[in-house]
PDB file of C-alpha atoms in Angstrom:
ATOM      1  CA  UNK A   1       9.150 -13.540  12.221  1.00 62.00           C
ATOM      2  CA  UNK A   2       5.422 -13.186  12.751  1.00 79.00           C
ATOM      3  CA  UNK A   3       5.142 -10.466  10.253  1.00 92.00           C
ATOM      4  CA  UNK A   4       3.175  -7.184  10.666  1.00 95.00           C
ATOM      5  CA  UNK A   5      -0.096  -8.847  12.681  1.00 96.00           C
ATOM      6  CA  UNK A   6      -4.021  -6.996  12.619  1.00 97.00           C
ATOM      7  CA  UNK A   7      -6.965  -7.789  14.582  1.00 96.00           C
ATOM      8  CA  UNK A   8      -9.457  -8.407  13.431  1.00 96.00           C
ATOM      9  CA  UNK A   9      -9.572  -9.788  10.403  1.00 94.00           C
ATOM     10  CA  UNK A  10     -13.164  -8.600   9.335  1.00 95.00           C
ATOM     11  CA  UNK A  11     -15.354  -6.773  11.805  1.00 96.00           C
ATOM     12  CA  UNK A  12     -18.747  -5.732  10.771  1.00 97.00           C
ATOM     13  CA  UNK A  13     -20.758  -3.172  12.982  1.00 96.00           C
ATOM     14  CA  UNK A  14     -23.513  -0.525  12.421  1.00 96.00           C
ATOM     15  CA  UNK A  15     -24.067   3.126  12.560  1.00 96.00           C
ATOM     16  CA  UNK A  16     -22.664   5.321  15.343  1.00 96.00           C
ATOM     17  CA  UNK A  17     -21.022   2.281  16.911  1.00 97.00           C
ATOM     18  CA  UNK A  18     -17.304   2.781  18.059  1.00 97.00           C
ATOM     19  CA  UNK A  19     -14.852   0.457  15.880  1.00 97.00           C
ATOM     20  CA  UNK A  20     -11.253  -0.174  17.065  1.00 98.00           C
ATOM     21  CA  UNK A  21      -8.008  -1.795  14.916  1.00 98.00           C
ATOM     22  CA  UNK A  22      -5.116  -3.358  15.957  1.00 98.00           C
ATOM     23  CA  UNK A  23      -2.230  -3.764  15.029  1.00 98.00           C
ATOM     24  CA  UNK A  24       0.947  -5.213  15.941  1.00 98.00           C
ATOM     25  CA  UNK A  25       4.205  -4.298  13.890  1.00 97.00           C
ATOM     26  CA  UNK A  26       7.403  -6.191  13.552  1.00 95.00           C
ATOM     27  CA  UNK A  27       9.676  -6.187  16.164  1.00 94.00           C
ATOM     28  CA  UNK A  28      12.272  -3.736  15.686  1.00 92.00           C
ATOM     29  CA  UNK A  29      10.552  -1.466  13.369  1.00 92.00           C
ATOM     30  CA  UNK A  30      10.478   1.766  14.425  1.00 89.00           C
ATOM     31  CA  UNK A  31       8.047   3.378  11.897  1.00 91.00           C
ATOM     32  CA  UNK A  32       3.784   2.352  11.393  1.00 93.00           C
ATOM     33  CA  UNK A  33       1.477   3.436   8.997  1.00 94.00           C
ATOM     34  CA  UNK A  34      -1.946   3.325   8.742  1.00 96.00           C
ATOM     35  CA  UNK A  35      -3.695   3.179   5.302  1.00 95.00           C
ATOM     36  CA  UNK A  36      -7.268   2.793   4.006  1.00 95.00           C
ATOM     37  CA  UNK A  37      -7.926   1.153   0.459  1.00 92.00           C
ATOM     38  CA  UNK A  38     -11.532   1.392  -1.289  1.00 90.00           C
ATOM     39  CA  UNK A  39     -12.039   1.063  -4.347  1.00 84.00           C
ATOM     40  CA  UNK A  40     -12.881   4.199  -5.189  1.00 83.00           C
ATOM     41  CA  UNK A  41      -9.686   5.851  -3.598  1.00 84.00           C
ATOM     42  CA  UNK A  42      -7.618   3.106  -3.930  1.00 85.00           C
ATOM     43  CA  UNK A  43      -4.860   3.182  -0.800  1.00 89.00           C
ATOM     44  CA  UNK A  44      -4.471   6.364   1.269  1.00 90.00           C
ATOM     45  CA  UNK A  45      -2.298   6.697   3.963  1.00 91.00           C
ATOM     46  CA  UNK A  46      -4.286   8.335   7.195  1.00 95.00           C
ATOM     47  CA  UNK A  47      -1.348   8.545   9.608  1.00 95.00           C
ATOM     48  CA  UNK A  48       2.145   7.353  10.108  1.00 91.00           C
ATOM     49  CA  UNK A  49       4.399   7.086  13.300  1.00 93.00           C
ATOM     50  CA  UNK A  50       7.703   7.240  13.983  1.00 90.00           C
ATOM     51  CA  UNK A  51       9.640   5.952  16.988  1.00 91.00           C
ATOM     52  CA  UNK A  52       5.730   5.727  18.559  1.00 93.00           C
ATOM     53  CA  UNK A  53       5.663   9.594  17.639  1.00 93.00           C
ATOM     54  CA  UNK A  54       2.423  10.766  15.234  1.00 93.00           C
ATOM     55  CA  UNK A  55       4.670  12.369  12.275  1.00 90.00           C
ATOM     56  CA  UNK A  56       1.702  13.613   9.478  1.00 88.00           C
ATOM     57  CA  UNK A  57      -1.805  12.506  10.322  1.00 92.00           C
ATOM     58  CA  UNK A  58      -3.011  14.701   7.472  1.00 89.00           C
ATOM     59  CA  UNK A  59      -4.545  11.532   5.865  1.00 90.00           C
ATOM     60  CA  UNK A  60      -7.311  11.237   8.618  1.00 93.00           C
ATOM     61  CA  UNK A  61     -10.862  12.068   7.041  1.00 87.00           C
ATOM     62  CA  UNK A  62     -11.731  13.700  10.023  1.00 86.00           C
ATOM     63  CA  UNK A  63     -12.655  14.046  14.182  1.00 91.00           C
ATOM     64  CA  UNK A  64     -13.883  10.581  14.086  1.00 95.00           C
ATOM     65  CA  UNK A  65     -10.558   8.902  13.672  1.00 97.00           C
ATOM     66  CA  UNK A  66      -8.004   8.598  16.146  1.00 97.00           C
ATOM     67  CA  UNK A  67      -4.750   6.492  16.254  1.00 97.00           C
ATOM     68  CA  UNK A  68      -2.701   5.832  18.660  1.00 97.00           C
ATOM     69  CA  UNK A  69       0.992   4.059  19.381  1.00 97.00           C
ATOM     70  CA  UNK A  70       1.259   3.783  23.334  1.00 96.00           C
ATOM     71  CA  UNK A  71       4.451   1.922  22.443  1.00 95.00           C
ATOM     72  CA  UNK A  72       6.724   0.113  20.021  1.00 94.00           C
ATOM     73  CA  UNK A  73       4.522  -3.152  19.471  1.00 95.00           C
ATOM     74  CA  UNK A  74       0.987  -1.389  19.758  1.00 96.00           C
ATOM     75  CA  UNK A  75      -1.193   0.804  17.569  1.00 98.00           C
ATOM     76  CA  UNK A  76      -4.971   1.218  17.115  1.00 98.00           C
ATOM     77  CA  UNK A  77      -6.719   2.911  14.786  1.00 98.00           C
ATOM     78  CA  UNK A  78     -10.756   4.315  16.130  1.00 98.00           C
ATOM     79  CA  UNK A  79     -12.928   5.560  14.383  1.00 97.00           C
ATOM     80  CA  UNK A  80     -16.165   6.674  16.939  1.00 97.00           C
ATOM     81  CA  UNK A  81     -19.290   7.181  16.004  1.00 96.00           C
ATOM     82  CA  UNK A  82     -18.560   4.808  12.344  1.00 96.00           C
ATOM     83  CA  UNK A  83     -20.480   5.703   9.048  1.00 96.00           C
ATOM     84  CA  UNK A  84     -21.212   3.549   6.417  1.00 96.00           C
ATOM     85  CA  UNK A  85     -18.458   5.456   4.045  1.00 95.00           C
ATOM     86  CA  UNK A  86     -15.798   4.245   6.595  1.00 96.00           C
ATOM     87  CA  UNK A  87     -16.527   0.319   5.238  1.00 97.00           C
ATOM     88  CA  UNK A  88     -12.816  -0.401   3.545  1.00 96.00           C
ATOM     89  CA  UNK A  89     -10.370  -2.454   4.351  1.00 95.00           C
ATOM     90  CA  UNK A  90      -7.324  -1.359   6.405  1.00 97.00           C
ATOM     91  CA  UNK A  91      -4.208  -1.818   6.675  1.00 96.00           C
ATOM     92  CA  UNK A  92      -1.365  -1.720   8.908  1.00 96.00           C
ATOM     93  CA  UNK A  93       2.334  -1.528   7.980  1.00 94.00           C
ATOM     94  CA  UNK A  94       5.963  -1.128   9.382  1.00 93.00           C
ATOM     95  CA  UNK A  95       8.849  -0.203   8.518  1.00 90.00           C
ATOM     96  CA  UNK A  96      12.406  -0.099   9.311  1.00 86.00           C
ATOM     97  CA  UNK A  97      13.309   3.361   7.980  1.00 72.00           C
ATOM     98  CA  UNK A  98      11.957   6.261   8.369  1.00 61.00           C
ATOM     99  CA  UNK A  99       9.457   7.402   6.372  1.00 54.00           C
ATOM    100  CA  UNK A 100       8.786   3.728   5.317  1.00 55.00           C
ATOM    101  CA  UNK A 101      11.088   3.062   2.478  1.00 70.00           C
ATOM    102  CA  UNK A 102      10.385  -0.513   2.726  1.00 82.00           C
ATOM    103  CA  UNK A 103       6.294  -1.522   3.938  1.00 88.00           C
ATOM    104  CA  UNK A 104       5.091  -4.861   4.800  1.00 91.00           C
ATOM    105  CA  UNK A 105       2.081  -5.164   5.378  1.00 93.00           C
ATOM    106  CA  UNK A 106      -0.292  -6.482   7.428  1.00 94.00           C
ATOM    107  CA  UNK A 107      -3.479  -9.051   6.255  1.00 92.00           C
ATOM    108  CA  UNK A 108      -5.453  -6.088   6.634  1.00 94.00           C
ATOM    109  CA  UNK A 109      -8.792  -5.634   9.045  1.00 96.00           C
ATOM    110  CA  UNK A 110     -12.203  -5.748   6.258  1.00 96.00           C
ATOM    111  CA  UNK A 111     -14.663  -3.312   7.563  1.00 97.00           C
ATOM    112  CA  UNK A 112     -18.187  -2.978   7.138  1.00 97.00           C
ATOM    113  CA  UNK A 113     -20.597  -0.585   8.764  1.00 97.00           C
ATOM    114  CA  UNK A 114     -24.073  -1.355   7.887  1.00 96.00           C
TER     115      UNK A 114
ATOM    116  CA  UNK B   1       2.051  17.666  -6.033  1.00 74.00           C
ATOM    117  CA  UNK B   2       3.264  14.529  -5.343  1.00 82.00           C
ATOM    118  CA  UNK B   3       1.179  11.772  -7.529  1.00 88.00           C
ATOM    119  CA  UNK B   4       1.319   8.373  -8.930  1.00 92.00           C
ATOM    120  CA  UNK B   5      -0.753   7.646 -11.845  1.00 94.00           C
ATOM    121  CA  UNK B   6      -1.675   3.966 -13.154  1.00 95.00           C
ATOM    122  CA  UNK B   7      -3.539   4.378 -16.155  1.00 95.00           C
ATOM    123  CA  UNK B   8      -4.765   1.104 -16.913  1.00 94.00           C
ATOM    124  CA  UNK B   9      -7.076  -0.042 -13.783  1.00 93.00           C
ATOM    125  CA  UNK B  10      -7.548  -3.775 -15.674  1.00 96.00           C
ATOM    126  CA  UNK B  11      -5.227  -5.765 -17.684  1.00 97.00           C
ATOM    127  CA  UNK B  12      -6.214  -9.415 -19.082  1.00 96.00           C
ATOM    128  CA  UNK B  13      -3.107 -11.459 -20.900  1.00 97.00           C
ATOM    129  CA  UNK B  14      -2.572 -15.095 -21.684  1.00 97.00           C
ATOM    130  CA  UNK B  15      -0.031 -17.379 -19.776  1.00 97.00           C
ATOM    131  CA  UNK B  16       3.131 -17.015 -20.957  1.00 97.00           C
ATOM    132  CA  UNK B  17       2.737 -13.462 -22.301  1.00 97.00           C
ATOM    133  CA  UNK B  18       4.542 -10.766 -22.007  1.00 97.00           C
ATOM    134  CA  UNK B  19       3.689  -8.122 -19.497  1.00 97.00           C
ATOM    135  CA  UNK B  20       3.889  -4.088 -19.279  1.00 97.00           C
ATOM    136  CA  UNK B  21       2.295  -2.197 -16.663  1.00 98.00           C
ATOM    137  CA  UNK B  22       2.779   1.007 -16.637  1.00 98.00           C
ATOM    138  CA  UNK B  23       3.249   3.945 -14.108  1.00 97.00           C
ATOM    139  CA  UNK B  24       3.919   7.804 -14.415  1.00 96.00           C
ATOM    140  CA  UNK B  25       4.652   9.461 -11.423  1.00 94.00           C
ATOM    141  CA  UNK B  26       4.880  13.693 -10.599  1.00 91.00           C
ATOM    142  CA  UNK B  27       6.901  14.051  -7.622  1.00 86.00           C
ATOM    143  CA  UNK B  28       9.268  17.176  -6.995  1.00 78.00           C
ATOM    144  CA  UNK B  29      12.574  16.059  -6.147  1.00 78.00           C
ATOM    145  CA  UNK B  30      14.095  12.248  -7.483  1.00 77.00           C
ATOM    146  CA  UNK B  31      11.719   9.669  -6.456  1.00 85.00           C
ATOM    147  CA  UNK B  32      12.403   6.841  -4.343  1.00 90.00           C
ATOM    148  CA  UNK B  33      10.485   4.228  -7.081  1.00 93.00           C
ATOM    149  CA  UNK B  34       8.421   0.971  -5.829  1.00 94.00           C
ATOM    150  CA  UNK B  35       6.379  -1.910  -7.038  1.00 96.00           C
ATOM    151  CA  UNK B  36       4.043  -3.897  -4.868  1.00 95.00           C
ATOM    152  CA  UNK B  37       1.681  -6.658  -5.689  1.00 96.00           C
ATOM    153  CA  UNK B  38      -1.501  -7.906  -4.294  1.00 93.00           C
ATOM    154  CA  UNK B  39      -3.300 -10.930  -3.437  1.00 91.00           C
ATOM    155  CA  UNK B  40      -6.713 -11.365  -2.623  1.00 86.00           C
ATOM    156  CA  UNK B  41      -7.217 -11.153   0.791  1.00 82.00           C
ATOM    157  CA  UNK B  42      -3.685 -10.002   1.491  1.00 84.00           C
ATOM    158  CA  UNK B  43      -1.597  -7.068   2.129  1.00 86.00           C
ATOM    159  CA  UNK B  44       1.034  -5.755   0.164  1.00 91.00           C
ATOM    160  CA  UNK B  45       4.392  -7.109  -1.325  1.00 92.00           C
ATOM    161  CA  UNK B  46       7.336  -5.279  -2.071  1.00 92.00           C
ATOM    162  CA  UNK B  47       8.137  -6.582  -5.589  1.00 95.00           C
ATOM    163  CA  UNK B  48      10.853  -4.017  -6.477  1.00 94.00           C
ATOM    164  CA  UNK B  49      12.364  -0.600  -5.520  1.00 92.00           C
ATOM    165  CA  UNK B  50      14.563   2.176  -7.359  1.00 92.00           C
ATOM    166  CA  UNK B  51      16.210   4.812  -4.999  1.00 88.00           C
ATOM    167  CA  UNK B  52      19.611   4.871  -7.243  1.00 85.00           C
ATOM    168  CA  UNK B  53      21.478   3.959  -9.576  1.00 87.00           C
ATOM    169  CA  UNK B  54      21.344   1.749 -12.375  1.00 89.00           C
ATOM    170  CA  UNK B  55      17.635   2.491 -13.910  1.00 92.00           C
ATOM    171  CA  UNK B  56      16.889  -1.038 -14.651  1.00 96.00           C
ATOM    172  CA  UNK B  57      15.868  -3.311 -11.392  1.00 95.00           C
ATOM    173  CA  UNK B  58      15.372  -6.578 -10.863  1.00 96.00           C
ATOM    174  CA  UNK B  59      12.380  -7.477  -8.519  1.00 95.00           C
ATOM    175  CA  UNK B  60      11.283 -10.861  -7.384  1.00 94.00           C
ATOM    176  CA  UNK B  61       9.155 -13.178  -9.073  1.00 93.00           C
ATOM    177  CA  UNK B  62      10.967 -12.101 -12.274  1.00 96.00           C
ATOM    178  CA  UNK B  63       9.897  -9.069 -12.384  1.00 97.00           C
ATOM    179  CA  UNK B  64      11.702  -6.494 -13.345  1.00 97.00           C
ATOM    180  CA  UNK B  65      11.451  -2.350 -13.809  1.00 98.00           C
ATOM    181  CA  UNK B  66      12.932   0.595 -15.885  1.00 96.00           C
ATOM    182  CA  UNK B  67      13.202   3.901 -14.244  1.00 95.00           C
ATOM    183  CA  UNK B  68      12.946   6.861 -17.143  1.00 94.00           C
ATOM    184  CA  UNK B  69      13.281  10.172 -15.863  1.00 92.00           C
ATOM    185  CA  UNK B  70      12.501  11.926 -19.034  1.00 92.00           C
ATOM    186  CA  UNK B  71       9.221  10.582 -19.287  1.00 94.00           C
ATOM    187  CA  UNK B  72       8.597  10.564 -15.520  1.00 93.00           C
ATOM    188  CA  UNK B  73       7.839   6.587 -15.468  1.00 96.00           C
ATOM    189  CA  UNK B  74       8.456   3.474 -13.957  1.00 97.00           C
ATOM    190  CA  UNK B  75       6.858   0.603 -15.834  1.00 98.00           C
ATOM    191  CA  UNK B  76       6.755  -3.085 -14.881  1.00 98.00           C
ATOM    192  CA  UNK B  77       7.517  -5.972 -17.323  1.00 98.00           C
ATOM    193  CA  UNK B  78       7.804  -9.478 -16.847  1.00 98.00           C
ATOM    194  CA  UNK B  79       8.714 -11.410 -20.125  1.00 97.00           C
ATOM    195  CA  UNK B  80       6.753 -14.689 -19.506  1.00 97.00           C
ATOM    196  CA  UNK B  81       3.438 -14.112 -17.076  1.00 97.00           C
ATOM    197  CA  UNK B  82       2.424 -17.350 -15.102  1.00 96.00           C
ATOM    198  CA  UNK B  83      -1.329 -17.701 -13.727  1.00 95.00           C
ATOM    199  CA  UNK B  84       0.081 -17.065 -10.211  1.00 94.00           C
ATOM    200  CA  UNK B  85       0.477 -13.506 -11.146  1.00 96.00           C
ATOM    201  CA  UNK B  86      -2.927 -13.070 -11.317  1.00 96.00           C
ATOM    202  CA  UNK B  87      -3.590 -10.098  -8.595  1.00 96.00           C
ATOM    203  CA  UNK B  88      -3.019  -6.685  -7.960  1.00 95.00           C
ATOM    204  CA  UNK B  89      -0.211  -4.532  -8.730  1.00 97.00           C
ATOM    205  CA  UNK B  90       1.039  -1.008  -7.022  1.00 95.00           C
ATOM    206  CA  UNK B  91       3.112   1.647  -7.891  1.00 96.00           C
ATOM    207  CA  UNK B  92       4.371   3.848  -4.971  1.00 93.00           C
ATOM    208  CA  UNK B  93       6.971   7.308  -4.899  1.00 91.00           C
ATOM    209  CA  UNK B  94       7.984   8.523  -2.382  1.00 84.00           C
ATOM    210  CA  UNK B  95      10.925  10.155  -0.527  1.00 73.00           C
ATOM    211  CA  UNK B  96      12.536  10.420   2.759  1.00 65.00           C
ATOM    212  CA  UNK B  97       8.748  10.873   4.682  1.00 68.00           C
ATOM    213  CA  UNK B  98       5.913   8.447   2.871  1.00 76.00           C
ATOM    214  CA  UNK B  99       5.177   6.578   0.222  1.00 83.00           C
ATOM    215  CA  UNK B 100       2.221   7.577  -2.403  1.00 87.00           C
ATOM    216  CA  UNK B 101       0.535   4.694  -3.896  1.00 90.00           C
ATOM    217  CA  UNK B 102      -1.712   4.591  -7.442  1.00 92.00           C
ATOM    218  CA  UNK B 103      -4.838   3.315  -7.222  1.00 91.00           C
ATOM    219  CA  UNK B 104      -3.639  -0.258  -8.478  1.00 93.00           C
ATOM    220  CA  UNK B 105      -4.167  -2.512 -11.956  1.00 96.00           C
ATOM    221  CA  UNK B 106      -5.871  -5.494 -11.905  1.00 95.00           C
ATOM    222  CA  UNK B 107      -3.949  -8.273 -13.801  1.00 97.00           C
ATOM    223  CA  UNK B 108      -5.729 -11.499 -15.063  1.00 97.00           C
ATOM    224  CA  UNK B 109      -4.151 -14.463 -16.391  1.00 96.00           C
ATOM    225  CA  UNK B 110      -6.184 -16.687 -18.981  1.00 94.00           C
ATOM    226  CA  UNK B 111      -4.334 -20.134 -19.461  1.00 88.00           C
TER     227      UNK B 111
END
């Protein structure tokens, strides 16, 4: 198994520019989360799906991040226009039960918005 | 409120130490109780998880944890630390919707 696969790896843009993350979970899982770890915050779950549904997005900062799960082996994560406070790394996990009682984890996508 | 709380953000021991890291949790209902560890550059492991049970688990790596529910913790000990556990470690709660992470302790080995 492939494991829990994000694109890119590191992705550096500036100001105002749109940014989108990908991810690809493991086959079969049926739930995805989205988290975002500084090191500040530490890791902080924006949004999590279920069965490609958006169950509790309550983690997004705000109107500038969207995610999306158009089906069981795709999400992406926008965030349009970026700020420099959005530079963290994120990561991308699935699960096989809901409400992810077991993660794994993608590599995670390093971003930084000069 | 549902919180996880890692007190110590960095802990240095030598190889071959023991090893205590310790995590206090507020959570309403009984937790579901995990470890996860953390290499640079990588994501998460799952190193251990308590949803029943007996209160002591065994993890991988030779870890191992002790649930308390009096004191509202769930430490991490490993009785002999190896370099290669130099990294990052997690404790998440959570229940039947999403896990809660702390914000991580640092572990450094010194040979």
């Amino acid at each position: 198994d492939a494991g829990v696969i994000q694109s890119p790896r590191h992705e550096v843009t500036e100001m105002g520019q749109e940014v989108t993350l990908r991810c690809k979970p493991i086959s079969g899982h049926n739930s995805l989360f989205w988290y975002r770890q500084t090191m500040m915050r530490g890791l902080e779950l924006l949004i999590y799906f279920n069965n490609n549904v958006p169950i509790d997005d309550s983690g997004m900062p705000e109107d500038r991040f969207s995610a999306k799960m158009p089906n069981a082996s795709f999400s992406t994560l926008k965030i349009q226009p970026s700020e420099p406070r959005d530079s963290a790394v994120y990561f991308c996990a699935s699960s096989l039960e809901t409400g992810g009682l077991k993660l794994f984890f993608g590599s995670g996508t390093q971003l930084s918005v000069l | 409120a549902q919180s996880v709380t890692q007190p110590d953000i960095h802990i240095t021991v030598s190889e071959g130490a023991s090893l205590e890291l310790r995590c206090n949790y507020s959570y309403g209902a009984t937790p579901y109780l995990f470890w996860y560890v953390q290499s640079p550059g990588q994501g998460l492991q799952l190193l251990l998880k308590y949803f029943s049970g007996d209160t002591l688990v065994q993890g991988i790596k030779g870890f191992e944890a002790e649930f308390k529910r009096s004191q509202s913790s769930f430490n991490l000990r490993k009785p002999s630390v190896h370099w290669s556990d130099a990294a990052e470690y997690f404790c998440a709660v959570g229940g039947t919707d999403k896990l809660i992470f702390g914000t991580g302790t640092r572990l450094q080995v010194f040979p």
